Amino acid sequence: MTGIEQHAVVVGGGLAGVTTALELADAGMRVTLMEGRPRLGGLAFSFKRGDLDVDNGQHVYLRCCTAYRWFLDRVDGAALAPLQDRLDVPVLDVAHPGGPRLGRLRRSGLPVPLHLAGSLARYPHLSIAERLSVGRAALALRRLDPTDPALDGLDFATWLGRYGQSARTIEALWDLVGIATLNATAEQSSLGLAAMVFKTGLLSENGAADIGWARVPLGELHDTLTRKALDAAGVRTELRTRVTGISRMPEGAWRIDTEEECLEAGSVVLAVPQREAHALLPAGALPDPDKLLDIGTAPILNVHVVYDRKVLKQPFFAALGSPVQWVFDRTESSGLPDGGQYLALSQSVAQDDIDEPVSVLRAKYLPELERLLPAARGAKVRDFFVTRERTATFAPTPGVGRLRPGARTDTPGLYLAGAWTATGWPATMESAVRSGLSAAHAALAALGRHREHPLQEAA
Ligand SMILES: Cc1cc2nc3c(=O)[nH]c(=O)nc-3n(C[C@H](O)[C@H](O)[C@H](O)COP(=O)(O)OP(=O)(O)OC[C@H]3O[C@@H](n4cnc5c(N)ncnc54)[C@H](O)[C@@H]3O)c2cc1C
C-alpha cells in the first residue's frame, strides 16, 4: 500500500468519529482526526461554570449497550461510569389522589421475561388489569423483528393500542422509558425503533436494562481519556479544525480542505451530523443525498438546580404526574463542595420548553421539585440554569429507517458514521460507537485489511 492509501482522515470528534479513529489506528492505519470544536465528545460533553463541572445533558447507558461499554473499556473509563448491580428505577407519582406514591421498576435474578414480572405485578402506578395487559404486550413485542422494514413505517402508539394498552399504561410505563431512550413519545416513534429498544433492553437478557452513568464529568471520559487513548494509538488529533470541503483527486485519493490546510488521504470518514454530512458529500456518493435532510431532529433540555442542602436521597428517579421527567443527583460528579446538592432534570421531547427564557423555566420547575421532594420546600436555591440542545437526537419518526444510510457510500474510500446512520439503534452513544466501528471496518475491508470486530455479534 502507498503512504496515502494508508492514511485515513476522520471528520468529527464525537463518539462516532473518535471510535472510528481508534479502530483504524489499532488496525495499523495512519489516522488524522479533525474536530471543529476545541474539544472531543460532540453532543456528550461537559463545561465549567465557576467551580462546577456541568454536563451539557445527563447521559445514561444500559448493560445491553455493548459497543459503548467496549468504548469505555478502550479509553480506560469503565470504572468511572459503572452500571447498577440490578435495574432499579424509583418512579414517583405526584398526581396520585391519595398523595405522592413511590413505585419501583426493578428486576430480579430470574430469567427473561420473569425477571421483570415481580416488579410489574407490584407496580402501583397501574391497575391490575393494566399490569396484565403489559405482560401480554411484552410477549407480543418479543415476536416482533425490529429490522423488518414494515415496522419502520408504523408508529408505536398504534401498536400499543392494538395490544390493549391504556393511555395510563402508555404514560406510566411505555412512555416513561420510551421518551428517555427515544426522545419521542410512542405516537412520534417508529415501531421498529421502539421494538428495538424494548426488546433489547427489557426482553433480551436478564441484566440488559441495568443502568450505567458517569460518576465524573462527561468530558473526562469523552475528551480527556479519549484524547489520551488517541494519542497513545498514534492518531493525529486536530481540534478547532473545521473541514470545509472534500473532493476526489484524479488518482483516486481524497483531498480534505480546512480553513488552514489541505490534506490527502486514501479514506475519509464523515462522522458529522446529517446536515453537515450532506453539505460535505461529493456528488454521486449517495443515490439520494437529500434524504439526509429529511431526517428530523428533536431537542433535550436539562434544568440544573443547586440547593444549599440535600433534598434527594436516591441517585435518580423518574416522575409521573409532573412536567419533570428524570432527576439525577449530580453533586459528586460536579465537584460541588460544602453540603449542598446539585440536581439535573433531564427533559426529553422538550419542544415546548426549549426556547423558553430561564425565568419561565425557573417558575415552572422549582415549584414542581418542591411538589416532588418535600425537603426542597425549605431549601435555598443557590444556582439555577439550563442547557439547551436543540438538535440533541435525530427524530425517530415512523419512516426514518429508510432515510438512514449505512457506513458505505457509492464512492470508494468515503464512509459515513454518526448516531443517525443505519445502526438499528436510536440516537444514542451506543449508536454512535456502533456506527464508528462499522465505518472503520468497512474502510479496512475495502483495503483488504481484516481485523476482528470488537463486537462479536456484529462481526
Ligand atoms: C442533552 C443530551 C442528552 C442525551 N442523553 C443521552 C443518553 O442518556 N444516552 C445516550 O446514549 N445518548 C444520549 N444522547 C445522545 C448522544 O449524545 C449522541 O447520540 C451521540 O453523542 C452522538 O455522537 P456522534 O458522534 O454521532 O455525533 P456528534 O456528537 O454530533 O459529533 C459530531 C462532531 O462533528 C463535529 N463537526 C461537525 N461538522 C464538522 C466539520 N465540518 N469539521 C470538523 N468537525 C465537524 C461536531 O463539532 C461534533 O463534535 C444525548 C444527547 C444530548 C444532546
Short mmCIF file of C-alpha atoms and ligand atoms in Angstrom, two decimals:
data_model
loop_
_atom_site.label_atom_id
_atom_site.label_comp_id
_atom_site.label_asym_id
_atom_site.label_seq_id
_atom_site.Cartn_x
_atom_site.Cartn_y
_atom_site.Cartn_z
CA MET A 1 0.00 0.00 0.00
CA THR A 2 1.12 3.53 -0.71
CA GLY A 3 1.52 6.14 2.01
CA ILE A 4 -1.69 7.90 1.02
CA GLU A 5 -3.70 4.68 0.93
CA GLN A 6 -2.70 4.02 4.50
CA HIS A 7 -3.79 7.46 5.62
CA ALA A 8 -7.38 7.93 6.78
CA VAL A 9 -8.97 11.22 7.74
CA VAL A 10 -11.88 11.17 10.16
CA VAL A 11 -14.03 14.31 10.20
CA GLY A 12 -15.82 14.91 13.52
CA GLY A 13 -14.65 14.13 17.04
CA GLY A 14 -17.94 12.98 18.58
CA LEU A 15 -18.20 9.41 19.84
CA ALA A 16 -18.64 8.10 16.28
CA GLY A 17 -15.52 9.83 14.99
CA VAL A 18 -13.24 9.01 17.92
CA THR A 19 -14.32 5.37 17.74
CA THR A 20 -13.54 5.24 14.01
CA ALA A 21 -10.17 6.85 14.58
CA LEU A 22 -9.23 4.46 17.39
CA GLU A 23 -10.28 1.37 15.48
CA LEU A 24 -8.46 2.41 12.30
CA ALA A 25 -5.30 3.28 14.24
CA ASP A 26 -5.48 0.00 16.13
CA ALA A 27 -5.52 -1.74 12.73
CA GLY A 28 -2.26 -0.01 11.82
CA MET A 29 -3.61 2.87 9.71
CA ARG A 30 -2.20 6.38 9.87
CA VAL A 31 -5.11 8.47 11.10
CA THR A 32 -5.87 12.18 11.30
CA LEU A 33 -8.95 13.21 13.28
CA MET A 34 -10.37 16.68 12.63
CA GLU A 35 -12.84 18.30 15.01
CA GLY A 36 -14.25 21.79 14.57
CA ARG A 37 -14.68 22.49 18.29
CA PRO A 38 -11.93 22.91 20.89
CA ARG A 39 -12.82 19.54 22.48
CA LEU A 40 -13.75 15.96 21.69
CA GLY A 41 -17.05 14.34 22.68
CA GLY A 42 -19.53 16.03 20.34
CA LEU A 43 -23.01 16.05 21.87
CA ALA A 44 -21.88 14.42 25.12
CA PHE A 45 -19.58 16.92 26.82
CA SER A 46 -19.05 18.98 29.94
CA PHE A 47 -18.02 22.53 30.73
CA LYS A 48 -17.09 24.64 33.75
CA ARG A 49 -19.50 27.01 35.44
CA GLY A 50 -17.41 28.61 38.17
CA ASP A 51 -16.11 25.66 40.19
CA LEU A 52 -18.86 23.36 38.96
CA ASP A 53 -18.34 20.71 36.28
CA VAL A 54 -21.56 20.65 34.28
CA ASP A 55 -22.62 18.07 31.70
CA ASN A 56 -24.49 19.53 28.73
CA GLY A 57 -27.05 16.81 29.39
CA GLN A 58 -27.38 13.82 31.68
CA HIS A 59 -26.29 10.70 29.78
CA VAL A 60 -27.04 7.12 30.78
CA TYR A 61 -26.43 3.82 29.08
CA LEU A 62 -27.65 0.27 29.64
CA ARG A 63 -25.83 -3.01 30.16
CA CYS A 64 -27.02 -4.06 26.68
CA CYS A 65 -25.02 -1.18 25.14
CA THR A 66 -22.13 -3.46 24.28
CA ALA A 67 -20.46 -1.02 21.89
CA TYR A 68 -20.44 1.90 24.33
CA ARG A 69 -19.17 -0.44 27.04
CA TRP A 70 -16.42 -1.57 24.68
CA PHE A 71 -15.60 2.11 24.14
CA LEU A 72 -15.43 2.81 27.88
CA ASP A 73 -13.00 -0.09 28.24
CA ARG A 74 -10.98 1.07 25.25
CA VAL A 75 -10.41 4.52 26.80
CA ASP A 76 -9.90 3.05 30.25
CA GLY A 77 -13.04 4.71 31.62
CA ALA A 78 -15.34 1.81 32.56
CA ALA A 79 -14.69 2.19 36.29
CA LEU A 80 -15.75 5.84 36.09
CA ALA A 81 -19.16 5.02 34.62
CA PRO A 82 -20.31 1.90 36.47
CA LEU A 83 -23.57 0.04 35.98
CA GLN A 84 -26.16 -0.66 38.67
CA ASP A 85 -25.89 -4.21 40.03
CA ARG A 86 -29.55 -4.62 39.15
CA LEU A 87 -32.04 -2.41 37.34
CA ASP A 88 -33.82 -0.29 39.94
CA VAL A 89 -35.75 2.84 38.93
CA PRO A 90 -37.74 4.73 41.56
CA VAL A 91 -40.88 6.17 39.94
CA LEU A 92 -42.67 8.87 41.94
CA ASP A 93 -46.27 9.74 41.03
CA VAL A 94 -47.23 13.14 42.43
CA ALA A 95 -50.67 13.19 40.87
CA HIS A 96 -51.93 10.21 42.88
CA PRO A 97 -55.17 11.28 44.65
CA GLY A 98 -54.03 9.84 47.99
CA GLY A 99 -50.76 11.85 47.90
CA PRO A 100 -47.39 11.19 46.21
CA ARG A 101 -46.75 7.49 45.70
CA LEU A 102 -43.45 5.78 45.03
CA GLY A 103 -43.14 2.69 42.85
CA ARG A 104 -40.09 0.90 41.53
CA LEU A 105 -39.19 -0.78 38.29
CA ARG A 106 -36.77 -3.46 39.36
CA ARG A 107 -35.53 -6.72 38.03
CA SER A 108 -34.93 -9.94 39.87
CA GLY A 109 -32.34 -12.62 39.20
CA LEU A 110 -34.91 -14.74 37.33
CA PRO A 111 -34.55 -15.43 33.61
CA VAL A 112 -36.23 -13.27 30.95
CA PRO A 113 -39.14 -12.37 30.95
CA LEU A 114 -39.75 -13.41 34.55
CA HIS A 115 -37.02 -11.02 35.73
CA LEU A 116 -39.50 -8.11 35.49
CA ALA A 117 -42.68 -9.99 36.34
CA GLY A 118 -42.48 -9.48 40.12
CA SER A 119 -41.81 -5.77 39.80
CA LEU A 120 -44.59 -5.34 37.27
CA ALA A 121 -47.01 -7.25 39.49
CA ARG A 122 -46.25 -4.79 42.30
CA TYR A 123 -46.04 -1.63 40.16
CA PRO A 124 -48.52 0.65 41.95
CA HIS A 125 -48.98 3.15 39.13
CA LEU A 126 -51.09 0.75 37.06
CA SER A 127 -54.27 -1.18 37.84
CA ILE A 128 -54.11 -4.98 37.98
CA ALA A 129 -55.79 -5.20 34.56
CA GLU A 130 -53.24 -2.77 33.13
CA ARG A 131 -50.34 -4.77 34.58
CA LEU A 132 -51.71 -7.93 32.99
CA SER A 133 -52.10 -6.14 29.67
CA VAL A 134 -48.44 -5.06 29.83
CA GLY A 135 -47.43 -8.69 30.18
CA ARG A 136 -49.43 -9.60 27.08
CA ALA A 137 -47.99 -6.70 25.05
CA ALA A 138 -44.45 -7.61 26.15
CA LEU A 139 -44.93 -11.15 24.90
CA ALA A 140 -46.21 -9.82 21.57
CA LEU A 141 -43.25 -7.43 21.40
CA ARG A 142 -40.90 -10.36 21.75
CA ARG A 143 -42.21 -11.74 18.48
CA LEU A 144 -41.52 -8.54 16.51
CA ASP A 145 -38.44 -8.28 14.32
CA PRO A 146 -37.20 -4.66 14.71
CA THR A 147 -35.24 -4.94 11.46
CA ASP A 148 -38.43 -5.70 9.48
CA PRO A 149 -38.81 -2.63 7.19
CA ALA A 150 -42.61 -2.86 7.55
CA LEU A 151 -42.29 -1.92 11.24
CA ASP A 152 -40.36 1.24 10.43
CA GLY A 153 -43.38 2.86 8.77
CA LEU A 154 -45.76 2.23 11.70
CA ASP A 155 -45.99 4.18 14.92
CA PHE A 156 -45.54 2.60 18.32
CA ALA A 157 -48.69 4.12 19.90
CA THR A 158 -50.99 2.48 17.34
CA TRP A 159 -49.36 -0.87 18.00
CA LEU A 160 -49.68 -0.40 21.78
CA GLY A 161 -53.35 0.49 21.32
CA ARG A 162 -53.84 -2.69 19.32
CA TYR A 163 -52.47 -4.64 22.27
CA GLY A 164 -54.86 -3.03 24.72
CA GLN A 165 -52.50 -0.53 26.35
CA SER A 166 -54.49 2.25 28.04
CA ALA A 167 -53.41 5.91 27.94
CA ARG A 168 -52.32 5.50 31.57
CA THR A 169 -50.21 2.41 30.78
CA ILE A 170 -48.50 4.29 27.98
CA GLU A 171 -47.83 7.26 30.26
CA ALA A 172 -46.71 5.33 33.34
CA LEU A 173 -44.65 2.68 31.61
CA TRP A 174 -44.04 2.73 27.85
CA ASP A 175 -43.51 6.48 27.54
CA LEU A 176 -41.69 6.68 30.85
CA VAL A 177 -38.93 4.55 29.30
CA GLY A 178 -39.52 5.44 25.63
CA ILE A 179 -39.35 9.22 25.99
CA ALA A 180 -35.99 8.96 27.74
CA THR A 181 -34.47 6.45 25.31
CA LEU A 182 -36.03 7.52 22.00
CA ASN A 183 -36.54 11.24 22.69
CA ALA A 184 -40.06 10.81 21.34
CA THR A 185 -43.46 9.77 22.61
CA ALA A 186 -44.96 6.47 21.45
CA GLU A 187 -47.04 8.43 18.93
CA GLN A 188 -43.92 10.02 17.48
CA SER A 189 -41.84 6.81 17.39
CA SER A 190 -41.28 4.29 14.68
CA LEU A 191 -42.45 0.87 15.83
CA GLY A 192 -39.19 -0.61 14.55
CA LEU A 193 -37.01 1.60 16.77
CA ALA A 194 -39.32 1.26 19.77
CA ALA A 195 -39.36 -2.53 19.37
CA MET A 196 -35.58 -2.49 19.17
CA VAL A 197 -35.26 -0.52 22.42
CA PHE A 198 -37.80 -2.51 24.43
CA LYS A 199 -36.79 -5.91 23.06
CA THR A 200 -33.09 -5.36 23.60
CA GLY A 201 -33.41 -3.54 26.90
CA LEU A 202 -36.16 -5.47 28.60
CA LEU A 203 -36.55 -8.79 26.87
CA SER A 204 -33.12 -9.95 25.66
CA GLU A 205 -31.10 -10.76 28.76
CA ASN A 206 -31.78 -10.62 32.42
CA GLY A 207 -29.45 -7.67 33.15
CA ALA A 208 -29.80 -5.87 29.81
CA ALA A 209 -31.55 -2.79 31.22
CA ASP A 210 -29.27 -2.24 34.23
CA ILE A 211 -28.41 1.46 34.06
CA GLY A 212 -24.93 2.98 33.98
CA TRP A 213 -23.85 6.60 34.13
CA ALA A 214 -20.68 8.61 34.53
CA ARG A 215 -19.62 9.46 38.08
CA VAL A 216 -17.23 12.03 36.60
CA PRO A 217 -17.91 14.88 34.17
CA LEU A 218 -18.62 13.53 30.68
CA GLY A 219 -15.62 15.46 29.38
CA GLU A 220 -13.31 13.33 31.48
CA LEU A 221 -14.45 10.23 29.56
CA HIS A 222 -15.18 11.60 26.11
CA ASP A 223 -12.47 14.25 25.91
CA THR A 224 -9.59 13.76 28.39
CA LEU A 225 -9.38 9.94 28.49
CA THR A 226 -10.33 9.64 24.83
CA ARG A 227 -7.60 12.08 23.82
CA LYS A 228 -5.12 10.06 25.85
CA ALA A 229 -6.16 6.86 24.06
CA LEU A 230 -6.00 8.53 20.65
CA ASP A 231 -2.53 9.92 21.37
CA ALA A 232 -1.32 6.52 22.56
CA ALA A 233 -2.72 4.90 19.41
CA GLY A 234 -0.79 7.40 17.28
CA VAL A 235 -3.80 9.35 15.96
CA ARG A 236 -3.04 12.95 14.98
CA THR A 237 -5.92 14.92 16.52
CA GLU A 238 -6.61 18.42 15.23
CA LEU A 239 -9.07 20.42 17.32
CA ARG A 240 -10.59 23.75 16.21
CA THR A 241 -10.23 22.41 12.70
CA ARG A 242 -13.35 22.63 10.63
CA VAL A 243 -13.38 20.68 7.40
CA THR A 244 -14.77 22.92 4.66
CA GLY A 245 -14.73 20.53 1.71
CA ILE A 246 -13.69 17.11 0.49
CA SER A 247 -13.02 16.17 -3.11
CA ARG A 248 -11.73 13.18 -5.02
CA MET A 249 -8.46 13.64 -6.84
CA PRO A 250 -7.91 12.13 -10.31
CA GLU A 251 -5.74 9.30 -8.98
CA GLY A 252 -8.48 8.26 -6.54
CA ALA A 253 -7.15 9.74 -3.32
CA TRP A 254 -9.12 12.29 -1.29
CA ARG A 255 -8.34 15.93 -0.71
CA ILE A 256 -9.62 17.32 2.58
CA ASP A 257 -9.77 21.09 2.97
CA THR A 258 -9.87 23.04 6.18
CA GLU A 259 -9.56 26.77 6.67
CA GLU A 260 -5.84 26.34 7.39
CA GLU A 261 -4.57 23.37 5.44
CA CYS A 262 -5.27 20.75 2.85
CA LEU A 263 -4.60 17.04 3.41
CA GLU A 264 -4.57 13.97 1.23
CA ALA A 265 -5.82 10.56 2.29
CA GLY A 266 -6.91 7.24 0.86
CA SER A 267 -10.03 7.04 3.03
CA VAL A 268 -12.30 9.66 4.55
CA VAL A 269 -14.91 9.04 7.21
CA LEU A 270 -17.52 11.75 7.69
CA ALA A 271 -18.56 11.38 11.33
CA VAL A 272 -20.53 14.62 11.48
CA PRO A 273 -24.28 15.25 11.93
CA GLN A 274 -26.50 14.53 8.93
CA ARG A 275 -26.81 18.15 7.75
CA GLU A 276 -23.05 18.67 7.82
CA ALA A 277 -22.55 15.32 6.06
CA HIS A 278 -24.99 16.41 3.36
CA ALA A 279 -23.05 19.63 2.85
CA LEU A 280 -19.71 17.81 2.54
CA LEU A 281 -20.80 14.82 0.43
CA PRO A 282 -19.47 14.92 -3.12
CA ALA A 283 -21.90 14.34 -5.99
CA GLY A 284 -22.73 10.68 -6.58
CA ALA A 285 -21.77 9.50 -3.09
CA LEU A 286 -25.36 8.56 -2.18
CA PRO A 287 -28.21 7.73 -4.57
CA ASP A 288 -30.46 10.34 -2.95
CA PRO A 289 -28.40 12.56 -0.64
CA ASP A 290 -31.36 14.88 0.07
CA LYS A 291 -32.87 12.11 2.16
CA LEU A 292 -30.38 13.13 4.86
CA LEU A 293 -32.16 16.48 5.11
CA ASP A 294 -35.44 14.67 5.78
CA ILE A 295 -34.08 13.13 8.96
CA GLY A 296 -35.63 15.37 11.61
CA THR A 297 -34.12 16.34 14.95
CA ALA A 298 -35.50 16.57 18.47
CA PRO A 299 -34.43 18.70 21.44
CA ILE A 300 -33.43 17.82 25.01
CA LEU A 301 -33.39 20.37 27.83
CA ASN A 302 -31.50 19.96 31.08
CA VAL A 303 -32.55 22.03 34.07
CA HIS A 304 -29.80 22.42 36.68
CA VAL A 305 -30.61 23.33 40.28
CA VAL A 306 -28.11 23.73 43.11
CA TYR A 307 -29.67 23.61 46.58
CA ASP A 308 -27.99 24.63 49.81
CA ARG A 309 -28.73 21.20 51.32
CA LYS A 310 -29.51 17.61 50.44
CA VAL A 311 -33.08 17.30 49.17
CA LEU A 312 -32.89 13.92 47.38
CA LYS A 313 -31.57 10.67 48.85
CA GLN A 314 -31.72 8.49 45.71
CA PRO A 315 -29.14 8.82 42.93
CA PHE A 316 -32.00 9.41 40.49
CA PHE A 317 -35.74 8.95 40.00
CA ALA A 318 -38.41 9.34 37.33
CA ALA A 319 -41.54 11.40 37.89
CA LEU A 320 -45.17 10.88 36.89
CA GLY A 321 -47.97 13.44 37.01
CA SER A 322 -45.47 16.29 36.66
CA PRO A 323 -43.69 18.02 33.79
CA VAL A 324 -40.49 16.84 35.48
CA GLN A 325 -39.23 13.66 33.79
CA TRP A 326 -35.97 12.27 35.21
CA VAL A 327 -33.97 13.80 38.07
CA PHE A 328 -30.32 12.95 38.76
CA ASP A 329 -28.11 13.82 41.70
CA ARG A 330 -25.04 15.42 40.12
CA THR A 331 -23.41 16.57 43.38
CA GLU A 332 -20.42 14.27 43.37
CA SER A 333 -19.61 14.29 39.67
CA SER A 334 -19.81 18.08 39.52
CA GLY A 335 -17.37 18.59 42.39
CA LEU A 336 -19.89 20.71 44.34
CA PRO A 337 -18.37 21.48 47.74
CA ASP A 338 -19.87 22.14 51.17
CA GLY A 339 -23.02 20.17 51.80
CA GLY A 340 -25.25 21.46 49.01
CA GLN A 341 -26.90 19.28 46.39
CA TYR A 342 -26.89 19.67 42.63
CA LEU A 343 -29.82 18.13 40.72
CA ALA A 344 -30.11 17.87 36.95
CA LEU A 345 -33.53 17.39 35.37
CA SER A 346 -33.29 15.61 32.05
CA GLN A 347 -36.23 16.72 29.91
CA SER A 348 -36.59 14.86 26.62
CA VAL A 349 -39.11 15.70 23.89
CA ALA A 350 -38.51 19.29 25.01
CA GLN A 351 -40.10 21.08 22.04
CA ASP A 352 -42.37 23.16 24.31
CA ASP A 353 -39.61 24.29 26.67
CA ILE A 354 -36.52 24.56 24.55
CA ASP A 355 -36.89 28.26 23.68
CA GLU A 356 -38.45 29.44 26.93
CA PRO A 357 -36.48 32.05 28.91
CA VAL A 358 -34.71 30.84 32.06
CA SER A 359 -37.14 32.85 34.22
CA VAL A 360 -40.12 30.94 32.78
CA LEU A 361 -38.39 27.59 33.25
CA ARG A 362 -37.49 28.53 36.81
CA ALA A 363 -41.10 29.44 37.60
CA LYS A 364 -42.23 26.14 36.08
CA TYR A 365 -39.71 23.67 37.52
CA LEU A 366 -38.84 24.90 41.04
CA PRO A 367 -42.40 24.52 42.38
CA GLU A 368 -42.58 21.09 40.71
CA LEU A 369 -39.41 19.99 42.50
CA GLU A 370 -40.95 21.17 45.76
CA ARG A 371 -44.00 19.08 45.00
CA LEU A 372 -41.84 16.02 44.31
CA LEU A 373 -39.26 16.50 47.05
CA PRO A 374 -40.62 17.75 50.38
CA ALA A 375 -37.08 18.58 51.57
CA ALA A 376 -36.73 21.09 48.72
CA ARG A 377 -39.52 23.22 50.22
CA GLY A 378 -37.35 24.73 52.92
CA ALA A 379 -34.13 24.72 50.91
CA LYS A 380 -32.45 27.71 49.32
CA VAL A 381 -31.71 27.61 45.60
CA ARG A 382 -28.09 28.66 45.19
CA ASP A 383 -28.00 28.39 41.42
CA PHE A 384 -30.45 27.69 38.61
CA PHE A 385 -29.53 27.39 34.95
CA VAL A 386 -30.42 25.38 31.88
CA THR A 387 -28.59 23.73 29.00
CA ARG A 388 -30.41 23.51 25.69
CA GLU A 389 -29.60 21.03 22.95
CA ARG A 390 -31.92 21.83 20.07
CA THR A 391 -30.66 19.03 17.87
CA ALA A 392 -29.90 16.51 20.61
CA THR A 393 -31.03 13.47 18.63
CA PHE A 394 -32.48 12.56 15.30
CA ALA A 395 -36.25 12.25 15.50
CA PRO A 396 -37.17 8.54 15.48
CA THR A 397 -40.36 9.18 13.49
CA PRO A 398 -42.06 6.40 11.54
CA GLY A 399 -40.24 6.03 8.22
CA VAL A 400 -36.87 7.32 9.49
CA GLY A 401 -35.29 3.91 8.88
CA ARG A 402 -35.32 4.30 5.12
CA LEU A 403 -33.61 7.68 5.40
CA ARG A 404 -30.59 6.43 7.37
CA PRO A 405 -27.66 5.39 5.17
CA GLY A 406 -25.15 2.72 6.11
CA ALA A 407 -21.40 3.25 6.53
CA ARG A 408 -20.53 2.65 2.87
CA THR A 409 -21.19 5.24 0.19
CA ASP A 410 -21.18 4.73 -3.57
CA THR A 411 -17.79 6.44 -3.80
CA PRO A 412 -14.78 4.27 -2.96
CA GLY A 413 -12.85 5.38 0.09
CA LEU A 414 -15.69 7.52 1.53
CA TYR A 415 -17.62 6.37 4.60
CA LEU A 416 -20.28 7.73 6.93
CA ALA A 417 -20.56 7.44 10.70
CA GLY A 418 -22.78 9.04 13.32
CA ALA A 419 -25.58 8.01 15.65
CA TRP A 420 -28.00 8.93 12.83
CA THR A 421 -26.65 6.34 10.36
CA ALA A 422 -28.27 2.92 9.92
CA THR A 423 -27.24 1.15 13.11
CA GLY A 424 -30.73 -0.02 14.05
CA TRP A 425 -30.42 1.95 17.29
CA PRO A 426 -31.99 5.28 18.24
CA ALA A 427 -29.72 8.33 18.61
CA THR A 428 -27.57 7.16 21.50
CA MET A 429 -23.93 6.86 22.47
CA GLU A 430 -24.34 3.18 21.60
CA SER A 431 -25.45 4.03 18.08
CA ALA A 432 -22.56 6.48 17.66
CA VAL A 433 -19.94 3.94 18.72
CA ARG A 434 -21.53 1.18 16.62
CA SER A 435 -21.52 3.46 13.59
CA GLY A 436 -17.85 4.28 14.15
CA LEU A 437 -16.93 0.62 14.31
CA SER A 438 -18.94 -0.10 11.14
CA ALA A 439 -17.26 2.74 9.24
CA ALA A 440 -13.79 1.67 10.36
CA HIS A 441 -14.41 -1.96 9.41
CA ALA A 442 -15.89 -1.01 6.03
CA ALA A 443 -12.78 1.08 5.30
CA LEU A 444 -10.44 -1.69 6.44
CA ALA A 445 -12.28 -4.32 4.39
CA ALA A 446 -12.01 -2.15 1.27
CA LEU A 447 -8.26 -2.03 1.79
CA GLY A 448 -8.13 -5.79 2.20
CA ARG A 449 -7.25 -5.49 5.87
CA HIS A 450 -9.16 -7.74 8.16
CA ARG A 451 -9.41 -7.15 11.84
CA GLU A 452 -11.62 -8.90 14.31
CA HIS A 453 -14.71 -6.82 15.06
CA PRO A 454 -14.75 -5.95 18.77
CA LEU A 455 -18.47 -6.79 18.99
CA GLN A 456 -18.69 -10.40 18.07
CA GLU A 457 -22.38 -10.32 17.30
CA ALA A 458 -21.82 -7.57 14.71
CA ALA A 459 -18.82 -9.25 13.09
C1 LIG B 1 -28.75 16.54 26.13
C2 LIG B 1 -28.48 15.19 25.54
C3 LIG B 1 -28.78 14.06 26.27
C4 LIG B 1 -28.51 12.80 25.73
N1 LIG B 1 -28.73 11.69 26.51
C5 LIG B 1 -28.29 10.50 26.07
C6 LIG B 1 -28.31 9.38 26.93
O1 LIG B 1 -28.75 9.45 28.07
N2 LIG B 1 -27.83 8.20 26.46
C7 LIG B 1 -27.32 8.08 25.20
O2 LIG B 1 -26.86 7.00 24.85
N3 LIG B 1 -27.30 9.14 24.35
C8 LIG B 1 -27.76 10.34 24.75
N4 LIG B 1 -27.70 11.42 23.92
C9 LIG B 1 -27.31 11.22 22.52
C10 LIG B 1 -25.80 11.11 22.33
O3 LIG B 1 -25.13 12.15 22.99
C11 LIG B 1 -25.49 11.20 20.83
O4 LIG B 1 -26.28 10.27 20.11
C12 LIG B 1 -24.04 10.91 20.48
O5 LIG B 1 -23.16 11.59 21.36
C13 LIG B 1 -23.80 11.35 19.03
O6 LIG B 1 -22.45 11.14 18.68
P1 LIG B 1 -21.97 11.37 17.19
O7 LIG B 1 -20.50 11.16 17.17
O8 LIG B 1 -22.80 10.55 16.27
O9 LIG B 1 -22.33 12.88 16.80
P2 LIG B 1 -21.88 14.26 17.44
O10 LIG B 1 -21.73 14.11 18.90
O11 LIG B 1 -22.84 15.27 16.91
O12 LIG B 1 -20.44 14.53 16.82
C14 LIG B 1 -20.21 15.14 15.58
C15 LIG B 1 -18.97 16.01 15.68
O13 LIG B 1 -18.64 16.52 14.39
C16 LIG B 1 -18.11 17.82 14.56
N5 LIG B 1 -18.23 18.50 13.27
C17 LIG B 1 -19.36 18.85 12.59
N6 LIG B 1 -19.03 19.40 11.41
C18 LIG B 1 -17.68 19.38 11.32
C19 LIG B 1 -16.75 19.80 10.31
N7 LIG B 1 -17.16 20.35 9.16
N8 LIG B 1 -15.42 19.64 10.54
C20 LIG B 1 -14.97 19.09 11.70
N9 LIG B 1 -15.82 18.67 12.70
C21 LIG B 1 -17.15 18.81 12.49
C22 LIG B 1 -19.00 18.42 15.66
O14 LIG B 1 -18.38 19.53 16.26
C23 LIG B 1 -19.15 17.21 16.60
O15 LIG B 1 -18.15 17.19 17.59
C24 LIG B 1 -27.99 12.69 24.42
C25 LIG B 1 -27.71 13.83 23.68
C26 LIG B 1 -27.94 15.07 24.24
C27 LIG B 1 -27.58 16.28 23.43
#
